[in-house]
Short mmCIF file of C-alpha atoms in Angstrom, two decimals:
data_model
loop_
_atom_site.label_atom_id
_atom_site.label_comp_id
_atom_site.label_asym_id
_atom_site.label_seq_id
_atom_site.Cartn_x
_atom_site.Cartn_y
_atom_site.Cartn_z
CA MET A 15 88.28 109.88 69.34
CA PRO A 16 89.06 108.22 72.83
CA THR A 17 92.37 106.66 73.07
CA PRO A 18 92.56 103.22 75.17
CA ILE A 19 94.80 103.55 78.48
CA GLU A 20 97.24 100.70 78.42
CA LEU A 21 99.25 101.84 81.50
CA VAL A 22 98.57 103.62 84.69
CA ILE A 23 101.75 105.07 86.02
CA PHE A 24 101.49 106.08 89.71
CA ASP A 25 103.71 108.47 91.71
CA CYS A 26 104.48 107.14 95.47
CA ASP A 27 104.62 109.58 97.92
CA GLY A 28 100.97 111.20 98.47
CA VAL A 29 99.57 109.12 95.70
CA LEU A 30 100.05 105.56 96.93
CA LEU A 31 101.48 106.38 100.72
CA ASP A 32 100.17 109.16 102.92
CA SER A 33 103.64 110.00 103.43
CA GLU A 34 104.00 113.69 102.17
CA ARG A 35 102.45 115.01 105.44
CA LEU A 36 104.86 113.14 107.70
CA ALA A 37 107.86 113.90 105.25
CA VAL A 38 107.05 117.54 105.05
CA ARG A 39 106.82 117.97 108.83
CA ILE A 40 110.26 116.57 109.03
CA ASP A 41 111.56 118.66 106.31
CA ALA A 42 110.58 121.59 108.32
CA GLN A 43 112.86 120.48 111.31
CA VAL A 44 115.79 119.80 108.94
CA CYS A 45 115.74 123.13 107.43
CA ALA A 46 115.59 124.96 110.53
CA ALA A 47 118.29 122.82 111.99
CA VAL A 48 120.49 123.86 108.94
CA GLY A 49 119.61 127.49 109.27
CA TRP A 50 117.18 127.92 106.37
CA PRO A 51 113.76 128.00 107.96
CA LEU A 52 110.71 127.39 105.78
CA SER A 53 107.09 126.87 106.49
CA GLU A 54 105.39 123.70 105.28
CA ALA A 55 103.65 125.58 102.63
CA GLU A 56 106.85 126.73 101.30
CA ILE A 57 108.51 123.36 101.53
CA VAL A 58 105.35 122.05 99.59
CA GLU A 59 105.87 124.59 96.77
CA ARG A 60 109.64 124.15 96.57
CA PHE A 61 110.12 120.32 97.19
CA VAL A 62 107.17 118.28 96.88
CA GLY A 63 107.45 116.21 93.66
CA ARG A 64 111.00 117.01 93.19
CA SER A 65 113.97 114.43 93.91
CA HIS A 66 115.84 114.18 96.94
CA ALA A 67 119.22 115.21 95.19
CA HIS A 68 117.45 118.44 94.21
CA MET A 69 116.16 119.13 97.88
CA SER A 70 119.57 118.22 99.19
CA ALA A 71 121.31 120.48 96.73
CA GLU A 72 118.98 123.25 97.59
CA LEU A 73 119.62 123.03 101.33
CA GLN A 74 123.52 123.09 100.75
CA ALA A 75 123.10 126.11 98.78
CA HIS A 76 121.10 128.08 101.44
CA ALA A 77 122.08 126.64 104.79
CA SER A 78 123.69 129.13 107.26
CA VAL A 79 125.80 126.41 108.68
CA PRO A 80 128.47 124.37 107.36
CA LEU A 81 127.08 120.86 105.90
CA GLU A 82 129.99 118.29 105.54
CA PRO A 83 129.68 115.28 103.45
CA GLY A 84 127.15 112.83 104.92
CA TRP A 85 125.43 115.52 106.67
CA GLU A 86 122.02 114.21 105.96
CA GLU A 87 122.71 110.88 107.97
CA ALA A 88 122.16 112.82 111.16
CA PHE A 89 118.43 113.47 110.32
CA GLN A 90 117.66 110.00 108.79
CA HIS A 91 116.29 108.51 112.08
CA LEU A 92 113.70 111.41 112.26
CA TYR A 93 111.99 110.08 108.98
CA ASP A 94 112.55 106.50 109.74
CA GLU A 95 110.75 107.03 113.12
CA ALA A 96 107.86 109.12 111.74
CA PHE A 97 107.42 106.53 108.97
CA ALA A 98 107.67 103.47 111.17
CA ALA A 99 105.06 104.81 113.58
CA GLU A 100 102.37 106.58 111.15
CA LEU A 101 102.98 105.57 107.53
CA THR A 102 99.69 104.32 105.91
CA PRO A 103 98.56 103.82 102.53
CA VAL A 104 96.25 106.88 101.16
CA ASP A 105 92.87 106.19 102.12
CA GLY A 106 91.01 104.03 99.42
CA VAL A 107 94.01 103.43 97.38
CA VAL A 108 94.30 99.54 98.32
CA GLU A 109 90.53 99.15 97.41
CA ALA A 110 91.23 101.17 94.19
CA LEU A 111 94.20 99.15 93.11
CA ALA A 112 92.42 95.88 93.61
CA GLN A 113 89.59 96.83 91.37
CA LEU A 114 92.14 98.11 88.69
CA ALA A 115 94.01 94.74 88.91
CA ARG A 116 90.52 92.93 88.52
CA ALA A 117 89.82 95.03 85.60
CA GLY A 118 93.38 93.99 84.04
CA VAL A 119 94.68 97.59 84.20
CA ARG A 120 98.64 97.47 83.82
CA ASP A 121 100.28 99.72 86.05
CA CYS A 122 103.66 100.66 87.62
CA VAL A 123 105.18 103.07 89.98
CA ALA A 124 107.48 106.17 88.93
CA SER A 125 108.53 108.21 92.15
CA SER A 126 111.23 110.95 92.65
CA CYS A 127 112.18 108.83 95.77
CA GLY A 128 115.40 106.64 95.50
CA HIS A 129 114.98 102.83 95.22
CA GLY A 130 116.10 102.14 98.90
CA ARG A 131 113.25 104.41 100.22
CA LEU A 132 110.82 102.82 97.94
CA ARG A 133 111.56 99.34 98.93
CA ARG A 134 111.33 100.78 102.71
CA THR A 135 108.01 102.51 102.45
CA LEU A 136 106.22 100.35 100.01
CA GLY A 137 107.26 97.20 102.03
CA ARG A 138 106.34 99.07 105.33
CA THR A 139 102.80 99.40 104.12
CA GLY A 140 102.39 96.00 102.07
CA LEU A 141 102.63 97.34 98.60
CA LEU A 142 105.72 96.45 97.68
CA ALA A 143 104.99 92.97 96.24
CA ARG A 144 101.93 94.65 94.55
CA PHE A 145 104.39 96.59 92.33
CA GLN A 146 107.35 93.90 92.51
CA GLY A 147 109.43 94.66 89.12
CA ARG A 148 107.47 97.75 88.27
CA VAL A 149 108.90 100.26 90.31
CA PHE A 150 111.08 103.20 88.70
CA SER A 151 113.10 105.92 90.55
CA ALA A 152 114.43 109.06 89.60
CA GLU A 153 117.88 107.53 90.24
CA ASP A 154 117.17 105.59 87.11
CA VAL A 155 117.23 108.86 84.75
CA ALA A 156 119.32 112.07 84.28
CA HIS A 157 116.90 114.47 84.95
CA GLY A 158 113.95 114.16 87.73
CA LYS A 159 110.40 115.77 87.58
CA PRO A 160 109.44 118.20 86.15
CA ALA A 161 111.41 116.73 83.41
CA PRO A 162 109.79 113.97 81.36
CA ASP A 163 112.57 111.65 81.72
CA LEU A 164 111.34 109.35 84.46
CA PHE A 165 107.73 108.79 82.84
CA LEU A 166 109.27 108.08 79.59
CA HIS A 167 111.56 105.80 81.02
CA ALA A 168 108.93 103.68 82.74
CA ALA A 169 106.58 103.87 79.75
CA ALA A 170 109.58 102.39 77.60
CA ALA A 171 110.48 99.67 79.96
CA MET A 172 106.56 98.77 80.28
CA GLY A 173 106.50 98.86 76.40
CA VAL A 174 103.74 101.35 76.10
CA ALA A 175 103.58 104.43 73.92
CA PRO A 176 103.59 107.82 75.98
CA GLY A 177 100.04 108.69 74.37
CA ALA A 178 98.55 105.49 75.83
CA CYS A 179 99.93 106.21 79.41
CA LEU A 180 97.97 107.76 82.13
CA VAL A 181 100.02 109.31 85.10
CA VAL A 182 98.44 109.57 88.67
CA GLU A 183 100.14 112.51 90.72
CA ASP A 184 99.60 114.79 93.65
CA SER A 185 102.42 117.54 92.94
CA THR A 186 102.75 120.45 90.53
CA TYR A 187 106.27 119.12 89.25
CA GLY A 188 104.47 115.70 88.75
CA VAL A 189 101.71 116.86 86.42
CA ALA A 190 104.29 119.19 84.63
CA ALA A 191 106.52 116.05 83.78
CA ALA A 192 103.28 114.05 82.53
CA ARG A 193 102.61 116.72 80.41
CA ALA A 194 106.14 117.03 79.14
CA ALA A 195 105.92 113.42 78.42
CA GLY A 196 102.79 113.73 76.36
CA MET A 197 100.66 111.67 78.95
CA ARG A 198 97.33 112.31 80.35
CA SER A 199 97.04 112.66 84.05
CA LEU A 200 95.07 112.60 87.05
CA GLY A 201 95.60 115.24 89.79
CA PHE A 202 95.19 114.21 93.23
CA HIS A 203 94.32 117.11 95.62
CA GLY A 204 93.50 115.01 98.90
CA GLY A 205 96.86 115.78 100.14
CA LEU A 206 98.84 118.86 100.47
CA THR A 207 98.66 120.43 96.90
CA PRO A 208 95.65 122.39 96.01
CA ALA A 209 93.61 121.43 93.17
CA HIS A 210 94.52 124.74 91.21
CA ARG A 211 98.14 123.92 91.14
CA LEU A 212 97.36 120.60 89.40
CA THR A 213 95.01 121.68 86.66
CA GLY A 214 96.25 122.10 83.19
CA PRO A 215 96.04 120.51 79.63
CA GLY A 216 95.23 116.75 79.62
CA THR A 217 94.62 116.73 83.52
CA ARG A 218 91.59 115.86 85.54
CA THR A 219 91.66 116.40 89.16
CA PHE A 220 90.07 114.63 92.06
CA ASP A 221 90.35 114.04 95.73
CA ASP A 222 89.05 110.66 96.69
CA MET A 223 90.94 107.59 95.43
CA ARG A 224 87.81 105.95 95.50
CA GLU A 225 86.92 107.65 92.41
CA LEU A 226 90.20 106.32 90.64
CA PRO A 227 88.84 103.19 88.99
CA ALA A 228 85.98 105.13 87.22
CA LEU A 229 88.25 107.93 86.38
CA VAL A 230 90.89 105.64 84.80
CA ALA A 231 88.01 103.99 82.70
CA ALA A 232 87.07 107.43 81.50
CA ALA A 233 90.47 108.85 80.98
CA GLY A 234 90.90 108.01 77.54
CA GLU A 235 88.55 110.86 76.45
CA LEU A 236 90.79 113.34 78.14
CA PRO A 237 92.58 115.28 75.25
CA LEU A 238 96.52 114.62 75.14
CA PRO A 239 98.35 117.68 76.66
#
């Protein structure tokens, strides 16, 4: 029997904001600079969907040059400049969000990014006010994606049972976290992660945000993972 969806939980980067392409491009420059050169495809596989703390720890473990405390500050301007010049919402998502709001669908954001970055990027694209008071970060929990902690925290804060939640994600680690939380998910492969890396129990994949309102309306028919 279909279960009504009471809450849609959005990832941020790659789902709301077309930021993954920009971030991965700069990540590749940072990896090369610290002596651990990785291709953009390797960065997507290793890090997209994971927390900043996880990526930082991996870089420190593999770097071939000494990394002093605060080493990341030297590279922050690269991200800031790229985002200031090029960051936009994912194509079609603003219209999709408006349709969901008109339908009375409750929603929130649950991202691997820190609150500071979320305020900057969502604010820069005009979406911060849209989700004011409903933005959750990996900083809020002990374990980030692919652990279920962040999605369970968001659901609890919003007062919704996990089985009535729908997660919209674009990363392997994100859909894995949704499944671990006992939540249905929509895997968006219109960005960097191919569809086959998002498929799995309780997940339907799609590549056009204009499809989102109809997919949300039908998501209660998906089996729980």
